[in-house]
mmCIF file of C-alpha atoms in Angstrom:
data_model
loop_
_atom_site.group_PDB
_atom_site.id
_atom_site.type_symbol
_atom_site.label_atom_id
_atom_site.label_comp_id
_atom_site.label_asym_id
_atom_site.label_seq_id
_atom_site.Cartn_x
_atom_site.Cartn_y
_atom_site.Cartn_z
ATOM 1 C CA MET A 15 101.184 32.433 124.626
ATOM 2 C CA ILE A 16 102.474 28.941 125.441
ATOM 3 C CA SER A 17 100.300 26.120 126.718
ATOM 4 C CA GLY A 18 101.204 22.575 127.728
ATOM 5 C CA THR A 19 99.018 19.500 128.006
ATOM 6 C CA VAL A 20 99.190 17.398 131.170
ATOM 7 C CA THR A 21 98.387 13.923 129.901
ATOM 8 C CA ASP A 22 97.514 12.052 133.097
ATOM 9 C CA ALA A 23 97.696 12.073 136.875
ATOM 10 C CA SER A 24 101.497 11.804 136.755
ATOM 11 C CA GLY A 25 101.536 15.559 136.140
ATOM 12 C CA ARG A 26 103.718 15.327 133.039
ATOM 13 C CA ILE A 27 103.039 17.033 129.726
ATOM 14 C CA LEU A 28 103.264 15.378 126.309
ATOM 15 C CA SER A 29 107.051 15.818 126.141
ATOM 16 C CA GLY A 30 107.402 13.863 129.392
ATOM 17 C CA GLN A 31 108.389 16.947 131.393
ATOM 18 C CA THR A 32 107.003 17.866 134.766
ATOM 19 C CA VAL A 33 105.139 21.170 134.944
ATOM 20 C CA GLU A 34 108.143 22.943 136.464
ATOM 21 C CA ALA A 35 110.546 21.471 133.896
ATOM 22 C CA PHE A 36 108.181 22.632 131.147
ATOM 23 C CA TRP A 37 108.218 26.160 132.562
ATOM 24 C CA ASN A 38 111.992 26.153 132.908
ATOM 25 C CA SER A 39 112.339 25.172 129.249
ATOM 26 C CA VAL A 40 110.180 28.013 127.885
ATOM 27 C CA ARG A 41 110.659 30.885 130.358
ATOM 28 C CA HIS A 42 113.650 32.310 128.459
ATOM 29 C CA ALA A 43 111.255 33.312 125.658
ATOM 30 C CA LYS A 44 109.437 35.682 128.050
ATOM 31 C CA PRO A 45 105.989 34.545 126.863
ATOM 32 C CA LEU A 46 102.922 36.726 127.164
ATOM 33 C CA SER A 47 101.390 33.890 129.165
ATOM 34 C CA VAL A 48 101.963 30.247 129.998
ATOM 35 C CA GLY A 49 99.472 27.627 131.037
ATOM 36 C CA LEU A 50 97.766 24.283 130.650
ATOM 37 C CA ASN A 51 95.041 23.027 128.372
ATOM 38 C CA CYS A 52 93.174 19.941 127.221
ATOM 39 C CA ALA A 53 93.725 16.385 128.501
ATOM 40 C CA LEU A 54 92.526 16.697 132.098
ATOM 41 C CA GLY A 55 89.372 18.332 133.320
ATOM 42 C CA ALA A 56 89.665 21.211 135.760
ATOM 43 C CA ALA A 57 89.308 18.991 138.845
ATOM 44 C CA LEU A 58 92.368 16.893 137.971
ATOM 45 C CA MET A 59 94.252 19.947 136.717
ATOM 46 C CA ARG A 60 93.990 21.763 140.050
ATOM 47 C CA PRO A 61 97.357 20.811 141.655
ATOM 48 C CA TYR A 62 99.241 21.726 138.477
ATOM 49 C CA VAL A 63 97.494 25.091 138.198
ATOM 50 C CA GLU A 64 98.484 25.858 141.779
ATOM 51 C CA GLU A 65 102.073 24.823 141.047
ATOM 52 C CA MET A 66 102.266 27.089 137.988
ATOM 53 C CA HIS A 67 100.913 29.989 140.027
ATOM 54 C CA LYS A 68 103.779 29.554 142.496
ATOM 55 C CA ILE A 69 106.635 29.252 139.992
ATOM 56 C CA CYS A 70 105.674 31.413 136.981
ATOM 57 C CA ASP A 71 106.364 35.144 136.782
ATOM 58 C CA VAL A 72 104.061 35.676 133.789
ATOM 59 C CA PRO A 73 100.248 35.512 133.492
ATOM 60 C CA ILE A 74 98.681 32.033 133.729
ATOM 61 C CA CYS A 75 96.165 30.728 131.172
ATOM 62 C CA ILE A 76 93.974 27.679 131.835
ATOM 63 C CA TYR A 77 91.873 25.891 129.207
ATOM 64 C CA PRO A 78 90.680 22.544 130.643
ATOM 65 C CA ASN A 79 88.458 20.000 128.974
ATOM 66 C CA ALA A 80 84.894 19.593 130.185
ATOM 67 C CA GLY A 81 85.980 16.693 132.355
ATOM 68 C CA LEU A 82 86.914 13.320 130.925
ATOM 69 C CA PRO A 83 85.583 11.799 127.682
ATOM 70 C CA ASN A 84 82.140 10.196 127.934
ATOM 71 C CA PRO A 85 80.602 8.912 124.687
ATOM 72 C CA MET A 86 77.162 8.863 126.324
ATOM 73 C CA ALA A 87 77.180 12.597 127.080
ATOM 74 C CA PRO A 88 75.744 15.108 124.549
ATOM 75 C CA THR A 89 79.129 16.834 124.120
ATOM 76 C CA GLY A 90 81.213 13.665 124.454
ATOM 77 C CA PHE A 91 82.527 14.828 127.839
ATOM 78 C CA ASP A 92 81.306 14.507 131.427
ATOM 79 C CA GLU A 93 80.861 18.051 132.642
ATOM 80 C CA THR A 94 77.985 20.438 132.184
ATOM 81 C CA PRO A 95 78.652 24.189 131.933
ATOM 82 C CA GLU A 96 77.730 24.549 135.606
ATOM 83 C CA ILE A 97 80.283 21.972 136.745
ATOM 84 C CA THR A 98 83.169 23.219 134.596
ATOM 85 C CA SER A 99 82.588 26.867 135.437
ATOM 86 C CA GLY A 100 82.336 26.060 139.140
ATOM 87 C CA LEU A 101 85.680 24.281 139.136
ATOM 88 C CA ILE A 102 87.440 27.036 137.204
ATOM 89 C CA SER A 103 85.932 29.710 139.441
ATOM 90 C CA GLU A 104 87.719 28.061 142.378
ATOM 91 C CA PHE A 105 91.036 28.777 140.622
ATOM 92 C CA ALA A 106 90.000 32.394 140.160
ATOM 93 C CA LYS A 107 88.922 32.668 143.798
ATOM 94 C CA GLU A 108 92.342 31.376 144.882
ATOM 95 C CA GLY A 109 94.019 34.034 142.717
ATOM 96 C CA TRP A 110 95.838 31.500 140.533
ATOM 97 C CA ILE A 111 94.809 32.499 137.004
ATOM 98 C CA ASN A 112 94.716 35.390 134.540
ATOM 99 C CA ILE A 113 93.212 33.944 131.347
ATOM 100 C CA VAL A 114 90.526 31.244 131.181
ATOM 101 C CA GLY A 115 88.682 29.290 128.543
ATOM 102 C CA GLY A 116 87.747 25.772 127.576
ATOM 103 C CA CYS A 117 89.173 23.010 125.414
ATOM 104 C CA CYS A 118 87.635 19.681 124.315
ATOM 105 C CA GLY A 119 83.985 19.214 125.204
ATOM 106 C CA THR A 120 83.328 22.846 126.092
ATOM 107 C CA THR A 121 80.563 24.678 124.253
ATOM 108 C CA PRO A 122 79.538 28.335 123.975
ATOM 109 C CA GLU A 123 77.372 27.642 127.018
ATOM 110 C CA HIS A 124 80.417 26.488 128.979
ATOM 111 C CA ILE A 125 82.342 29.627 128.042
ATOM 112 C CA ALA A 126 79.427 31.879 128.998
ATOM 113 C CA ALA A 127 79.120 30.125 132.355
ATOM 114 C CA ILE A 128 82.868 30.430 132.993
ATOM 115 C CA LYS A 129 82.720 34.151 132.258
ATOM 116 C CA GLU A 130 79.776 34.588 134.602
ATOM 117 C CA LYS A 131 81.485 32.759 137.453
ATOM 118 C CA VAL A 132 84.991 34.253 137.255
ATOM 119 C CA HIS A 133 84.302 37.916 136.448
ATOM 120 C CA LYS A 134 83.723 38.804 140.109
ATOM 121 C CA PHE A 135 87.246 37.753 141.104
ATOM 122 C CA PRO A 136 90.360 39.875 140.495
ATOM 123 C CA PRO A 137 92.980 38.420 138.155
ATOM 124 C CA ARG A 138 96.063 36.759 139.583
ATOM 125 C CA VAL A 139 98.816 39.099 140.729
ATOM 126 C CA VAL A 140 101.990 38.012 138.945
ATOM 127 C CA PRO A 141 104.509 37.275 141.724
ATOM 128 C CA GLU A 142 108.181 38.085 141.938
ATOM 129 C CA ILE A 143 110.054 34.793 141.810
ATOM 130 C CA GLU A 144 113.418 34.199 143.467
ATOM 131 C CA LYS A 145 116.192 34.483 140.896
ATOM 132 C CA LYS A 146 117.895 31.184 140.118
ATOM 133 C CA LEU A 147 119.488 29.423 137.188
ATOM 134 C CA ARG A 148 116.551 27.303 136.060
ATOM 135 C CA LEU A 149 117.360 24.397 133.753
ATOM 136 C CA SER A 150 115.429 21.328 132.725
ATOM 137 C CA GLY A 151 115.508 17.925 131.212
ATOM 138 C CA LEU A 152 112.349 15.973 131.894
ATOM 139 C CA GLU A 153 112.737 17.251 135.449
ATOM 140 C CA PRO A 154 113.770 20.695 136.720
ATOM 141 C CA CYS A 155 117.235 21.655 137.911
ATOM 142 C CA ASN A 156 117.222 24.935 139.826
ATOM 143 C CA ILE A 157 120.503 26.414 141.022
ATOM 144 C CA GLY A 158 120.477 29.270 143.517
ATOM 145 C CA GLU A 159 122.831 30.942 145.962
ATOM 146 C CA ASP A 160 121.946 28.345 148.592
ATOM 147 C CA SER A 161 122.489 25.351 146.303
ATOM 148 C CA LEU A 162 125.107 22.810 147.249
ATOM 149 C CA PHE A 163 127.773 21.475 144.885
ATOM 150 C CA ILE A 164 126.315 20.653 141.451
ATOM 151 C CA ASN A 165 127.613 17.468 139.850
ATOM 152 C CA VAL A 166 128.301 17.937 136.133
ATOM 153 C CA GLY A 167 129.110 14.825 134.125
ATOM 154 C CA GLU A 168 131.863 15.563 131.600
ATOM 155 C CA ARG A 169 132.484 12.136 130.072
ATOM 156 C CA THR A 170 130.270 12.844 127.050
ATOM 157 C CA ASN A 171 132.891 15.234 125.737
ATOM 158 C CA VAL A 172 134.997 14.276 122.702
ATOM 159 C CA THR A 173 137.849 16.589 123.707
ATOM 160 C CA GLY A 174 137.855 15.471 127.337
ATOM 161 C CA SER A 175 137.379 11.719 126.962
ATOM 162 C CA LYS A 176 139.268 9.620 124.410
ATOM 163 C CA LYS A 177 136.930 6.696 125.059
ATOM 164 C CA PHE A 178 133.861 8.773 124.212
ATOM 165 C CA SER A 179 135.620 10.402 121.249
ATOM 166 C CA ASP A 180 136.465 6.989 119.770
ATOM 167 C CA LEU A 181 132.876 5.818 120.201
ATOM 168 C CA ILE A 182 131.486 8.842 118.372
ATOM 169 C CA ILE A 183 134.088 8.754 115.576
ATOM 170 C CA ASN A 184 133.282 5.058 115.047
ATOM 171 C CA GLU A 185 129.549 5.841 115.257
ATOM 172 C CA ASP A 186 129.040 3.436 118.137
ATOM 173 C CA TYR A 187 126.159 5.445 119.548
ATOM 174 C CA THR A 188 124.786 2.539 121.581
ATOM 175 C CA ALA A 189 127.931 2.483 123.714
ATOM 176 C CA ALA A 190 128.097 6.296 123.741
ATOM 177 C CA ILE A 191 124.591 6.442 125.206
ATOM 178 C CA GLU A 192 125.722 4.117 127.985
ATOM 179 C CA VAL A 193 128.448 6.613 128.898
ATOM 180 C CA ALA A 194 125.762 9.246 129.412
ATOM 181 C CA ARG A 195 123.552 6.828 131.326
ATOM 182 C CA GLN A 196 126.365 5.877 133.709
ATOM 183 C CA GLN A 197 126.995 9.538 134.505
ATOM 184 C CA VAL A 198 123.368 10.106 135.493
ATOM 185 C CA GLU A 199 123.234 6.854 137.469
ATOM 186 C CA ASN A 200 126.365 7.971 139.327
ATOM 187 C CA GLY A 201 124.792 11.260 140.378
ATOM 188 C CA ALA A 202 125.363 13.774 137.582
ATOM 189 C CA GLN A 203 122.741 16.532 137.801
ATOM 190 C CA ILE A 204 123.811 17.999 134.445
ATOM 191 C CA ILE A 205 125.668 16.327 131.592
ATOM 192 C CA ASP A 206 128.128 18.263 129.451
ATOM 193 C CA ILE A 207 128.013 17.188 125.793
ATOM 194 C CA ASN A 208 130.705 18.367 123.388
ATOM 195 C CA MET A 209 131.260 17.192 119.798
ATOM 196 C CA ASP A 210 133.917 19.726 118.743
ATOM 197 C CA GLU A 211 136.486 17.459 117.089
ATOM 198 C CA ALA A 212 138.344 17.811 113.771
ATOM 199 C CA MET A 213 137.515 14.255 112.671
ATOM 200 C CA LEU A 214 133.783 14.764 113.123
ATOM 201 C CA ASP A 215 130.893 16.440 111.397
ATOM 202 C CA SER A 216 130.262 18.006 114.784
ATOM 203 C CA GLU A 217 126.811 19.406 114.127
ATOM 204 C CA LYS A 218 125.537 16.131 112.672
ATOM 205 C CA ALA A 219 127.014 14.109 115.541
ATOM 206 C CA MET A 220 125.546 16.465 118.144
ATOM 207 C CA VAL A 221 122.044 16.352 116.656
ATOM 208 C CA LYS A 222 122.097 12.563 116.383
ATOM 209 C CA PHE A 223 123.377 12.042 119.914
ATOM 210 C CA LEU A 224 120.927 14.504 121.459
ATOM 211 C CA ASN A 225 118.015 12.914 119.623
ATOM 212 C CA LEU A 226 119.064 9.486 120.849
ATOM 213 C CA ILE A 227 119.389 10.458 124.508
ATOM 214 C CA ALA A 228 116.100 12.384 124.314
ATOM 215 C CA SER A 229 114.420 9.004 123.837
ATOM 216 C CA GLU A 230 116.035 7.672 127.032
ATOM 217 C CA PRO A 231 114.010 9.021 130.000
ATOM 218 C CA ASP A 232 116.534 7.890 132.586
ATOM 219 C CA ILE A 233 119.149 10.085 130.869
ATOM 220 C CA SER A 234 117.052 12.982 129.598
ATOM 221 C CA ARG A 235 115.563 13.644 133.015
ATOM 222 C CA VAL A 236 118.623 15.854 133.620
ATOM 223 C CA PRO A 237 119.633 18.886 131.533
#
């Protein structure tokens, strides 16, 4: 069971990925379920629950907070059991969810109310999703039979680019990162990274370079 946390109204989880990119990055594991929990209350979570329903071919689990934090409320969160359960029951009525519960601010009373509201609705029917190659950086990259030409940047390849090879051998990672950035800025939808070179500790160089570009959102948005 894998759950992500949408941190704000941007719809991105803690890693910076969109909901679809998050799903693309974990679907290969064939999880028992996938879903969202925590940060947002059910009202703000609604569009992302609907999106997951449309793209995921496994059961969906939803564990929202009881609204947003409120230090003046008895539980520290805005929503009463009636409010939270009412919002979640709308997801069940739409046929979007299979597993429900509550995260921060929910109490046994919230869980009991959720159970009471959703039990009358059938669980979500897991859909058949169109087969595609589904990749992700911070954003999804889906490649199907109807996809147009896919631009793959190959300059971050030590056997294909002497310039890049020299930068990596000399440990000039700042300039090497710029090579990757330029590829994405010029339209690369995927970047090919290869560190297989006799003069390198290839594994060490690969790990370092990947960690560095992972901290650059304008590069890591592509796979």
